[in-house]
Amino acid sequence: NAELHLKLYENGAVDALVALASLEDTECQEVAAFALAHLASDRNLQVHLVQKGALKPLVAMMTVKAAPAHYAGLALLKLANNFENHVAIAQEGGIQALLRLGRERSTDHELQYKAALTVVNLASNVVNLMPKGGDVSGSGSIGIGAAAM
């Protein structure tokens, strides 16, 4: 419920969850990632979660083969739904973590699927930034590789 999410945010719960997610205890990480994924479903909080530092521990959790990675991937997927978070996700190493996860031999196909969806979502940002009119010379601000898509 959006009203409850806002109250949690206003009362500092996000700061506490980011701190909890940053601990080395995998149970703490799992609970924090689950809660962050839930809050990330609220479009009004997505940018605020990134501004509060949620990306760093979420990306770090993506590198371990434990339960927190599942919820971290889900949170990252939801945060990537917001165009304003794309640059921050890329800067924090989120794309590399998602690609690495996709290349791993894993039995967690659901997590790999979520990682693939997130990469597609981030890539769609590039497509949306492509100049209209077919300029594929590479002189645009997105580079020749993206322009050739």
PDB file of C-alpha atoms in Angstrom, residues 6-144:
ATOM      1  CA  LEU A   6       5.460   6.615   2.224  1.00  0.00           C
ATOM      2  CA  LYS A   7       5.245   6.428   6.031  1.00  0.00           C
ATOM      3  CA  LEU A   8       8.086   3.895   6.089  1.00  0.00           C
ATOM      4  CA  TYR A   9      10.184   6.164   3.895  1.00  0.00           C
ATOM      5  CA  GLU A  10       9.412   9.283   5.947  1.00  0.00           C
ATOM      6  CA  ASN A  11      10.309   7.500   9.192  1.00  0.00           C
ATOM      7  CA  GLY A  12      13.760   6.381   7.997  1.00  0.00           C
ATOM      8  CA  ALA A  13      13.021   2.743   7.235  1.00  0.00           C
ATOM      9  CA  VAL A  14      14.892   2.919   3.929  1.00  0.00           C
ATOM     10  CA  ASP A  15      18.090   4.022   5.661  1.00  0.00           C
ATOM     11  CA  ALA A  16      17.732   1.137   8.103  1.00  0.00           C
ATOM     12  CA  LEU A  17      17.071  -1.343   5.282  1.00  0.00           C
ATOM     13  CA  VAL A  18      20.111  -0.152   3.315  1.00  0.00           C
ATOM     14  CA  ALA A  19      22.242  -0.543   6.446  1.00  0.00           C
ATOM     15  CA  LEU A  20      20.795  -4.013   7.028  1.00  0.00           C
ATOM     16  CA  ALA A  21      21.400  -4.969   3.396  1.00  0.00           C
ATOM     17  CA  SER A  22      25.020  -3.875   3.743  1.00  0.00           C
ATOM     18  CA  LEU A  23      25.749  -6.321   6.566  1.00  0.00           C
ATOM     19  CA  GLU A  24      27.569  -9.572   5.800  1.00  0.00           C
ATOM     20  CA  ASP A  25      24.901 -11.712   7.464  1.00  0.00           C
ATOM     21  CA  THR A  26      22.956 -13.382   4.644  1.00  0.00           C
ATOM     22  CA  GLU A  27      19.747 -13.570   6.671  1.00  0.00           C
ATOM     23  CA  CYS A  28      19.864  -9.807   7.241  1.00  0.00           C
ATOM     24  CA  GLN A  29      20.597  -9.283   3.556  1.00  0.00           C
ATOM     25  CA  GLU A  30      17.705 -11.510   2.536  1.00  0.00           C
ATOM     26  CA  VAL A  31      15.176  -9.712   4.731  1.00  0.00           C
ATOM     27  CA  ALA A  32      16.449  -6.304   3.644  1.00  0.00           C
ATOM     28  CA  ALA A  33      16.460  -7.244  -0.061  1.00  0.00           C
ATOM     29  CA  PHE A  34      12.928  -8.616   0.253  1.00  0.00           C
ATOM     30  CA  ALA A  35      11.734  -5.389   1.890  1.00  0.00           C
ATOM     31  CA  LEU A  36      13.588  -3.212  -0.630  1.00  0.00           C
ATOM     32  CA  ALA A  37      12.068  -5.206  -3.495  1.00  0.00           C
ATOM     33  CA  HIS A  38       8.635  -4.648  -1.988  1.00  0.00           C
ATOM     34  CA  LEU A  39       9.229  -0.901  -1.591  1.00  0.00           C
ATOM     35  CA  ALA A  40      10.708  -0.727  -5.109  1.00  0.00           C
ATOM     36  CA  SER A  41       7.334  -1.774  -6.470  1.00  0.00           C
ATOM     37  CA  ASP A  42       6.107   1.702  -5.470  1.00  0.00           C
ATOM     38  CA  ARG A  43       6.996   3.916  -8.425  1.00  0.00           C
ATOM     39  CA  ASN A  44       6.989   6.993  -6.173  1.00  0.00           C
ATOM     40  CA  LEU A  45       9.827   5.548  -4.090  1.00  0.00           C
ATOM     41  CA  GLN A  46      12.049   4.082  -6.811  1.00  0.00           C
ATOM     42  CA  VAL A  47      14.269   7.132  -7.290  1.00  0.00           C
ATOM     43  CA  HIS A  48      14.390   7.780  -3.537  1.00  0.00           C
ATOM     44  CA  LEU A  49      15.587   4.219  -2.893  1.00  0.00           C
ATOM     45  CA  VAL A  50      18.452   4.725  -5.303  1.00  0.00           C
ATOM     46  CA  GLN A  51      19.275   8.129  -3.791  1.00  0.00           C
ATOM     47  CA  LYS A  52      19.358   6.524  -0.334  1.00  0.00           C
ATOM     48  CA  GLY A  53      22.022   4.057  -1.487  1.00  0.00           C
ATOM     49  CA  ALA A  54      20.013   0.879  -2.068  1.00  0.00           C
ATOM     50  CA  LEU A  55      21.857  -0.022  -5.282  1.00  0.00           C
ATOM     51  CA  LYS A  56      25.277  -0.744  -3.804  1.00  0.00           C
ATOM     52  CA  PRO A  57      24.226  -3.558  -1.448  1.00  0.00           C
ATOM     53  CA  LEU A  58      21.718  -4.936  -3.973  1.00  0.00           C
ATOM     54  CA  VAL A  59      24.401  -5.191  -6.669  1.00  0.00           C
ATOM     55  CA  ALA A  60      26.797  -6.747  -4.151  1.00  0.00           C
ATOM     56  CA  MET A  61      24.171  -9.374  -3.250  1.00  0.00           C
ATOM     57  CA  MET A  62      23.857 -10.290  -6.923  1.00  0.00           C
ATOM     58  CA  THR A  63      27.375 -11.715  -6.827  1.00  0.00           C
ATOM     59  CA  VAL A  64      26.683 -14.363  -4.180  1.00  0.00           C
ATOM     60  CA  LYS A  65      24.888 -17.627  -4.702  1.00  0.00           C
ATOM     61  CA  ALA A  66      22.481 -17.306  -1.827  1.00  0.00           C
ATOM     62  CA  ALA A  67      18.867 -16.355  -1.195  1.00  0.00           C
ATOM     63  CA  PRO A  68      19.569 -12.608  -1.027  1.00  0.00           C
ATOM     64  CA  ALA A  69      20.552 -12.635  -4.717  1.00  0.00           C
ATOM     65  CA  HIS A  70      17.029 -13.664  -5.671  1.00  0.00           C
ATOM     66  CA  TYR A  71      15.400 -10.723  -3.911  1.00  0.00           C
ATOM     67  CA  ALA A  72      18.202  -8.347  -4.923  1.00  0.00           C
ATOM     68  CA  GLY A  73      17.553  -9.244  -8.557  1.00  0.00           C
ATOM     69  CA  LEU A  74      13.862  -8.625  -8.082  1.00  0.00           C
ATOM     70  CA  ALA A  75      14.541  -5.230  -6.454  1.00  0.00           C
ATOM     71  CA  LEU A  76      16.939  -4.276  -9.232  1.00  0.00           C
ATOM     72  CA  LEU A  77      14.346  -5.256 -11.829  1.00  0.00           C
ATOM     73  CA  LYS A  78      11.779  -3.003 -10.184  1.00  0.00           C
ATOM     74  CA  LEU A  79      14.217  -0.105  -9.785  1.00  0.00           C
ATOM     75  CA  ALA A  80      15.159  -0.434 -13.464  1.00  0.00           C
ATOM     76  CA  ASN A  81      11.511   0.149 -14.366  1.00  0.00           C
ATOM     77  CA  ASN A  82      12.186   3.797 -13.624  1.00  0.00           C
ATOM     78  CA  PHE A  83      14.066   5.573 -16.396  1.00  0.00           C
ATOM     79  CA  GLU A  84      15.630   7.965 -13.876  1.00  0.00           C
ATOM     80  CA  ASN A  85      17.508   5.087 -12.220  1.00  0.00           C
ATOM     81  CA  HIS A  86      19.173   3.692 -15.340  1.00  0.00           C
ATOM     82  CA  VAL A  87      22.372   5.742 -15.185  1.00  0.00           C
ATOM     83  CA  ALA A  88      22.822   5.052 -11.473  1.00  0.00           C
ATOM     84  CA  ILE A  89      22.317   1.308 -12.021  1.00  0.00           C
ATOM     85  CA  ALA A  90      24.959   1.347 -14.754  1.00  0.00           C
ATOM     86  CA  GLN A  91      27.385   3.406 -12.631  1.00  0.00           C
ATOM     87  CA  GLU A  92      26.976   1.070  -9.661  1.00  0.00           C
ATOM     88  CA  GLY A  93      27.873  -1.967 -11.768  1.00  0.00           C
ATOM     89  CA  GLY A  94      24.344  -3.298 -11.963  1.00  0.00           C
ATOM     90  CA  ILE A  95      24.494  -4.151 -15.652  1.00  0.00           C
ATOM     91  CA  GLN A  96      27.703  -6.154 -15.221  1.00  0.00           C
ATOM     92  CA  ALA A  97      26.248  -7.985 -12.226  1.00  0.00           C
ATOM     93  CA  LEU A  98      23.129  -8.867 -14.191  1.00  0.00           C
ATOM     94  CA  LEU A  99      25.116 -10.033 -17.214  1.00  0.00           C
ATOM     95  CA  ARG A 100      27.416 -12.112 -14.985  1.00  0.00           C
ATOM     96  CA  LEU A 101      24.381 -13.668 -13.378  1.00  0.00           C
ATOM     97  CA  GLY A 102      22.937 -14.494 -16.780  1.00  0.00           C
ATOM     98  CA  ARG A 103      26.136 -16.275 -17.843  1.00  0.00           C
ATOM     99  CA  GLU A 104      26.405 -18.431 -14.730  1.00  0.00           C
ATOM    100  CA  ARG A 105      25.370 -22.020 -14.805  1.00  0.00           C
ATOM    101  CA  SER A 106      22.602 -21.947 -12.283  1.00  0.00           C
ATOM    102  CA  THR A 107      19.549 -23.859 -11.339  1.00  0.00           C
ATOM    103  CA  ASP A 108      17.807 -20.643 -10.327  1.00  0.00           C
ATOM    104  CA  HIS A 109      16.213 -20.024 -13.703  1.00  0.00           C
ATOM    105  CA  GLU A 110      13.732 -17.556 -12.239  1.00  0.00           C
ATOM    106  CA  LEU A 111      16.574 -15.317 -11.046  1.00  0.00           C
ATOM    107  CA  GLN A 112      18.301 -15.556 -14.432  1.00  0.00           C
ATOM    108  CA  TYR A 113      15.013 -14.677 -16.114  1.00  0.00           C
ATOM    109  CA  LYS A 114      14.629 -11.625 -13.866  1.00  0.00           C
ATOM    110  CA  ALA A 115      18.196 -10.573 -14.629  1.00  0.00           C
ATOM    111  CA  ALA A 116      17.514 -10.860 -18.364  1.00  0.00           C
ATOM    112  CA  LEU A 117      14.346  -8.775 -18.025  1.00  0.00           C
ATOM    113  CA  THR A 118      16.286  -6.081 -16.207  1.00  0.00           C
ATOM    114  CA  VAL A 119      18.998  -5.965 -18.878  1.00  0.00           C
ATOM    115  CA  VAL A 120      16.293  -5.713 -21.556  1.00  0.00           C
ATOM    116  CA  ASN A 121      14.653  -2.901 -19.618  1.00  0.00           C
ATOM    117  CA  LEU A 122      17.951  -1.018 -19.352  1.00  0.00           C
ATOM    118  CA  ALA A 123      18.678  -1.605 -23.048  1.00  0.00           C
ATOM    119  CA  SER A 124      15.260  -0.225 -23.967  1.00  0.00           C
ATOM    120  CA  ASN A 125      16.435   3.034 -22.438  1.00  0.00           C
ATOM    121  CA  VAL A 126      19.157   3.215 -25.094  1.00  0.00           C
ATOM    122  CA  VAL A 127      16.627   2.539 -27.827  1.00  0.00           C
ATOM    123  CA  ASN A 128      14.399   5.307 -26.473  1.00  0.00           C
ATOM    124  CA  LEU A 129      17.365   7.695 -26.520  1.00  0.00           C
ATOM    125  CA  MET A 130      18.207   6.923 -30.145  1.00  0.00           C
ATOM    126  CA  PRO A 131      17.889   9.990 -32.329  1.00  0.00           C
ATOM    127  CA  LYS A 132      14.857  10.109 -34.553  1.00  0.00           C
ATOM    128  CA  GLY A 133      15.622  10.321 -38.243  1.00  0.00           C
ATOM    129  CA  GLY A 134      18.088   7.443 -38.505  1.00  0.00           C
ATOM    130  CA  ASP A 135      21.409   9.143 -37.626  1.00  0.00           C
ATOM    131  CA  VAL A 136      23.666   6.085 -37.399  1.00  0.00           C
ATOM    132  CA  SER A 137      26.918   7.955 -38.005  1.00  0.00           C
ATOM    133  CA  GLY A 138      27.903   7.713 -34.388  1.00  0.00           C
ATOM    134  CA  SER A 139      28.012  11.482 -34.053  1.00  0.00           C
ATOM    135  CA  GLY A 140      25.043  11.437 -31.675  1.00  0.00           C
ATOM    136  CA  SER A 141      25.374  11.290 -27.930  1.00  0.00           C
ATOM    137  CA  ILE A 142      24.719   7.547 -27.651  1.00  0.00           C
ATOM    138  CA  GLY A 143      27.547   6.215 -29.779  1.00  0.00           C
ATOM    139  CA  ILE A 144      27.768   4.253 -32.990  1.00  0.00           C
TER     140      ILE A 144
END
